Amino acid sequence: MDIRVGDKLIFKKKHPCGADSFSVLRIGMDFRLRCDGCGHEIMLPRSKAEKNIKRIVRPEEENRNVR
């Protein structure tokens, strides 16, 4: 799966604050993610994160849709 720093990941399950999108801060064996709702930072193993991703939103896709 092609995930880059700066992407937004939409997960199947919501964070306890109610947000379901996370910004990617670091990639490797683990992902460092920041919740877009409350700003909480978490580390997830790559295997668990990739299994629970619903959609990946790239920064260039966000800019194209905003006009």
Short mmCIF file of N, CA, C and O in Angstrom, two decimals:
data_model
loop_
_atom_site.label_atom_id
_atom_site.label_comp_id
_atom_site.label_asym_id
_atom_site.label_seq_id
_atom_site.Cartn_x
_atom_site.Cartn_y
_atom_site.Cartn_z
N MET A 1 0.86 -1.18 0.00
CA MET A 1 0.00 0.00 0.00
C MET A 1 0.90 1.23 0.00
O MET A 1 1.85 1.30 0.77
N ASP A 2 0.60 2.20 -0.85
CA ASP A 2 1.41 3.40 -0.99
C ASP A 2 0.88 4.51 -0.09
O ASP A 2 -0.07 5.20 -0.44
N ILE A 3 1.49 4.66 1.07
CA ILE A 3 1.10 5.70 2.03
C ILE A 3 2.31 6.61 2.21
O ILE A 3 3.42 6.14 2.39
N ARG A 4 2.08 7.92 2.15
CA ARG A 4 3.16 8.89 2.27
C ARG A 4 2.90 9.83 3.44
O ARG A 4 1.75 10.00 3.87
N VAL A 5 3.97 10.47 3.91
CA VAL A 5 3.83 11.48 4.96
C VAL A 5 2.99 12.63 4.40
O VAL A 5 3.20 13.06 3.27
N GLY A 6 2.03 13.08 5.16
CA GLY A 6 1.15 14.16 4.73
C GLY A 6 -0.22 13.68 4.26
O GLY A 6 -1.15 14.47 4.15
N ASP A 7 -0.36 12.38 3.99
CA ASP A 7 -1.66 11.83 3.58
C ASP A 7 -2.62 11.84 4.76
O ASP A 7 -2.20 11.84 5.92
N LYS A 8 -3.90 11.82 4.46
CA LYS A 8 -4.93 11.65 5.48
C LYS A 8 -5.52 10.26 5.29
O LYS A 8 -5.85 9.87 4.18
N LEU A 9 -5.60 9.51 6.38
CA LEU A 9 -6.15 8.17 6.34
C LEU A 9 -7.53 8.19 6.98
O LEU A 9 -7.71 8.71 8.08
N ILE A 10 -8.50 7.64 6.28
CA ILE A 10 -9.85 7.49 6.81
C ILE A 10 -9.97 6.04 7.25
O ILE A 10 -9.83 5.12 6.44
N PHE A 11 -10.21 5.81 8.55
CA PHE A 11 -10.28 4.47 9.10
C PHE A 11 -11.72 3.97 9.18
O PHE A 11 -12.67 4.76 9.20
N LYS A 12 -11.87 2.65 9.27
CA LYS A 12 -13.20 2.04 9.41
C LYS A 12 -13.81 2.38 10.76
O LYS A 12 -15.01 2.64 10.86
N LYS A 13 -12.97 2.38 11.81
CA LYS A 13 -13.46 2.68 13.16
C LYS A 13 -13.08 4.11 13.52
O LYS A 13 -12.05 4.61 13.12
N LYS A 14 -13.91 4.74 14.33
CA LYS A 14 -13.66 6.11 14.76
C LYS A 14 -12.77 6.15 15.99
O LYS A 14 -12.74 5.21 16.78
N HIS A 15 -12.07 7.26 16.14
CA HIS A 15 -11.30 7.54 17.35
C HIS A 15 -12.31 7.85 18.46
O HIS A 15 -13.43 8.27 18.16
N PRO A 16 -11.98 7.67 19.72
CA PRO A 16 -12.94 7.96 20.80
C PRO A 16 -13.49 9.39 20.77
O PRO A 16 -14.60 9.63 21.26
N CYS A 17 -12.79 10.35 20.15
CA CYS A 17 -13.30 11.72 20.08
C CYS A 17 -14.36 11.87 19.00
O CYS A 17 -15.04 12.89 18.93
N GLY A 18 -14.53 10.86 18.14
CA GLY A 18 -15.56 10.90 17.10
C GLY A 18 -15.03 11.11 15.69
O GLY A 18 -15.76 10.95 14.73
N ALA A 19 -13.77 11.48 15.54
CA ALA A 19 -13.18 11.70 14.22
C ALA A 19 -12.73 10.36 13.64
O ALA A 19 -12.31 9.47 14.37
N ASP A 20 -12.82 10.23 12.31
CA ASP A 20 -12.36 8.99 11.68
C ASP A 20 -11.19 9.23 10.74
O ASP A 20 -10.75 8.33 10.05
N SER A 21 -10.63 10.46 10.72
CA SER A 21 -9.49 10.76 9.84
C SER A 21 -8.25 11.09 10.66
O SER A 21 -8.33 11.71 11.72
N PHE A 22 -7.11 10.64 10.15
CA PHE A 22 -5.83 10.82 10.80
C PHE A 22 -4.81 11.30 9.78
O PHE A 22 -4.83 10.85 8.63
N SER A 23 -3.91 12.19 10.17
CA SER A 23 -2.82 12.66 9.32
C SER A 23 -1.58 11.80 9.60
O SER A 23 -1.29 11.49 10.74
N VAL A 24 -0.87 11.45 8.53
CA VAL A 24 0.34 10.62 8.66
C VAL A 24 1.52 11.54 8.94
O VAL A 24 1.82 12.45 8.17
N LEU A 25 2.21 11.31 10.06
CA LEU A 25 3.37 12.10 10.45
C LEU A 25 4.68 11.37 10.16
O LEU A 25 5.70 12.00 9.91
N ARG A 26 4.66 10.02 10.24
CA ARG A 26 5.86 9.23 10.03
C ARG A 26 5.47 7.85 9.54
O ARG A 26 4.43 7.31 9.94
N ILE A 27 6.29 7.29 8.66
CA ILE A 27 6.04 5.94 8.17
C ILE A 27 7.26 5.07 8.40
O ILE A 27 8.36 5.57 8.60
N GLY A 28 7.07 3.79 8.38
CA GLY A 28 8.14 2.82 8.61
C GLY A 28 7.47 1.53 9.05
O GLY A 28 6.41 1.18 8.57
N MET A 29 8.08 0.82 9.98
CA MET A 29 7.45 -0.38 10.54
C MET A 29 6.18 0.01 11.30
O MET A 29 5.23 -0.76 11.36
N ASP A 30 6.20 1.19 11.90
CA ASP A 30 5.04 1.75 12.60
C ASP A 30 4.65 3.04 11.90
O ASP A 30 5.48 3.70 11.29
N PHE A 31 3.39 3.41 12.02
CA PHE A 31 2.92 4.72 11.54
C PHE A 31 2.70 5.62 12.75
O PHE A 31 2.14 5.19 13.75
N ARG A 32 3.15 6.87 12.67
CA ARG A 32 2.79 7.87 13.67
C ARG A 32 1.67 8.68 13.04
O ARG A 32 1.84 9.26 11.97
N LEU A 33 0.52 8.72 13.71
CA LEU A 33 -0.67 9.37 13.19
C LEU A 33 -1.15 10.43 14.17
O LEU A 33 -1.02 10.26 15.38
N ARG A 34 -1.75 11.50 13.64
CA ARG A 34 -2.36 12.54 14.47
C ARG A 34 -3.84 12.58 14.15
O ARG A 34 -4.23 12.72 12.98
N CYS A 35 -4.68 12.48 15.16
CA CYS A 35 -6.12 12.55 14.99
C CYS A 35 -6.49 13.95 14.51
O CYS A 35 -6.05 14.95 15.10
N ASP A 36 -7.29 14.04 13.46
CA ASP A 36 -7.70 15.35 12.95
C ASP A 36 -8.79 16.00 13.80
O ASP A 36 -9.08 17.18 13.65
N GLY A 37 -9.37 15.23 14.72
CA GLY A 37 -10.40 15.78 15.61
C GLY A 37 -9.82 16.43 16.85
O GLY A 37 -10.04 17.61 17.12
N CYS A 38 -9.01 15.67 17.60
CA CYS A 38 -8.52 16.17 18.89
C CYS A 38 -7.02 16.43 18.92
O CYS A 38 -6.52 17.00 19.87
N GLY A 39 -6.27 15.99 17.90
CA GLY A 39 -4.84 16.23 17.86
C GLY A 39 -4.00 15.20 18.59
O GLY A 39 -2.79 15.33 18.67
N HIS A 40 -4.61 14.15 19.12
CA HIS A 40 -3.89 13.10 19.83
C HIS A 40 -3.00 12.34 18.85
O HIS A 40 -3.43 12.01 17.75
N GLU A 41 -1.75 12.07 19.23
CA GLU A 41 -0.83 11.34 18.38
C GLU A 41 -0.71 9.90 18.86
O GLU A 41 -0.58 9.64 20.05
N ILE A 42 -0.76 8.96 17.90
CA ILE A 42 -0.66 7.55 18.22
C ILE A 42 0.35 6.87 17.29
O ILE A 42 0.65 7.38 16.22
N MET A 43 0.87 5.75 17.74
CA MET A 43 1.74 4.90 16.92
C MET A 43 0.98 3.60 16.70
O MET A 43 0.48 2.99 17.65
N LEU A 44 0.89 3.18 15.43
CA LEU A 44 0.24 1.92 15.09
C LEU A 44 1.19 1.07 14.27
O LEU A 44 1.87 1.60 13.39
N PRO A 45 1.21 -0.23 14.50
CA PRO A 45 1.99 -1.09 13.61
C PRO A 45 1.44 -1.02 12.19
O PRO A 45 0.23 -0.89 12.00
N ARG A 46 2.31 -1.10 11.20
CA ARG A 46 1.91 -1.00 9.80
C ARG A 46 0.81 -2.00 9.46
O ARG A 46 -0.18 -1.65 8.79
N SER A 47 0.95 -3.24 9.91
CA SER A 47 -0.02 -4.29 9.56
C SER A 47 -1.42 -3.95 10.07
O SER A 47 -2.41 -4.12 9.36
N LYS A 48 -1.52 -3.44 11.29
CA LYS A 48 -2.82 -3.11 11.86
C LYS A 48 -3.43 -1.89 11.18
O LYS A 48 -4.62 -1.85 10.90
N ALA A 49 -2.60 -0.89 10.88
CA ALA A 49 -3.09 0.32 10.22
C ALA A 49 -3.60 0.00 8.82
O ALA A 49 -4.69 0.44 8.43
N GLU A 50 -2.82 -0.76 8.03
CA GLU A 50 -3.22 -1.06 6.66
C GLU A 50 -4.50 -1.88 6.61
O GLU A 50 -5.30 -1.74 5.69
N LYS A 51 -4.72 -2.72 7.60
CA LYS A 51 -5.92 -3.57 7.64
C LYS A 51 -7.18 -2.73 7.89
O LYS A 51 -8.25 -3.07 7.40
N ASN A 52 -7.04 -1.62 8.62
CA ASN A 52 -8.21 -0.84 9.03
C ASN A 52 -8.46 0.41 8.19
O ASN A 52 -9.36 1.18 8.49
N ILE A 53 -7.67 0.63 7.13
CA ILE A 53 -7.85 1.83 6.30
C ILE A 53 -9.05 1.65 5.38
O ILE A 53 -9.18 0.64 4.69
N LYS A 54 -9.91 2.66 5.37
CA LYS A 54 -11.05 2.67 4.45
C LYS A 54 -10.67 3.41 3.17
O LYS A 54 -11.01 2.98 2.07
N ARG A 55 -9.96 4.55 3.31
CA ARG A 55 -9.61 5.39 2.16
C ARG A 55 -8.38 6.23 2.48
O ARG A 55 -8.15 6.58 3.63
N ILE A 56 -7.60 6.56 1.44
CA ILE A 56 -6.44 7.44 1.57
C ILE A 56 -6.73 8.72 0.80
O ILE A 56 -7.11 8.65 -0.37
N VAL A 57 -6.57 9.86 1.45
CA VAL A 57 -6.78 11.15 0.80
C VAL A 57 -5.43 11.84 0.71
O VAL A 57 -4.79 12.12 1.72
N ARG A 58 -4.99 12.11 -0.50
CA ARG A 58 -3.70 12.78 -0.74
C ARG A 58 -3.89 14.30 -0.65
O ARG A 58 -4.97 14.81 -0.97
N PRO A 59 -2.85 15.05 -0.26
CA PRO A 59 -2.97 16.51 -0.17
C PRO A 59 -3.34 17.16 -1.50
O PRO A 59 -4.13 18.10 -1.54
N GLU A 60 -2.82 16.66 -2.63
CA GLU A 60 -3.14 17.25 -3.92
C GLU A 60 -4.60 16.99 -4.31
O GLU A 60 -5.21 17.80 -5.00
N GLU A 61 -5.19 15.90 -3.84
CA GLU A 61 -6.60 15.62 -4.10
C GLU A 61 -7.48 16.59 -3.31
O GLU A 61 -8.51 17.04 -3.81
N GLU A 62 -7.08 16.92 -2.08
CA GLU A 62 -7.86 17.88 -1.27
C GLU A 62 -7.87 19.25 -1.95
O GLU A 62 -8.91 19.89 -2.02
N ASN A 63 -6.71 19.70 -2.43
CA ASN A 63 -6.63 21.01 -3.07
C ASN A 63 -7.43 21.06 -4.35
O ASN A 63 -8.01 22.09 -4.69
N ARG A 64 -7.48 19.97 -5.10
CA ARG A 64 -8.22 19.95 -6.35
C ARG A 64 -9.73 20.05 -6.10
O ARG A 64 -10.45 20.67 -6.88
N ASN A 65 -10.23 19.47 -4.99
CA ASN A 65 -11.64 19.47 -4.70
C ASN A 65 -12.12 20.77 -4.07
O ASN A 65 -13.30 21.05 -4.05
N VAL A 66 -11.22 21.60 -3.54
CA VAL A 66 -11.61 22.78 -2.77
C VAL A 66 -11.94 23.98 -3.64
O VAL A 66 -12.75 24.67 -3.42
N ARG A 67 -11.38 24.33 -4.61
CA ARG A 67 -11.60 25.49 -5.50
C ARG A 67 -12.27 26.65 -4.88
O ARG A 67 -13.16 27.09 -4.54
#
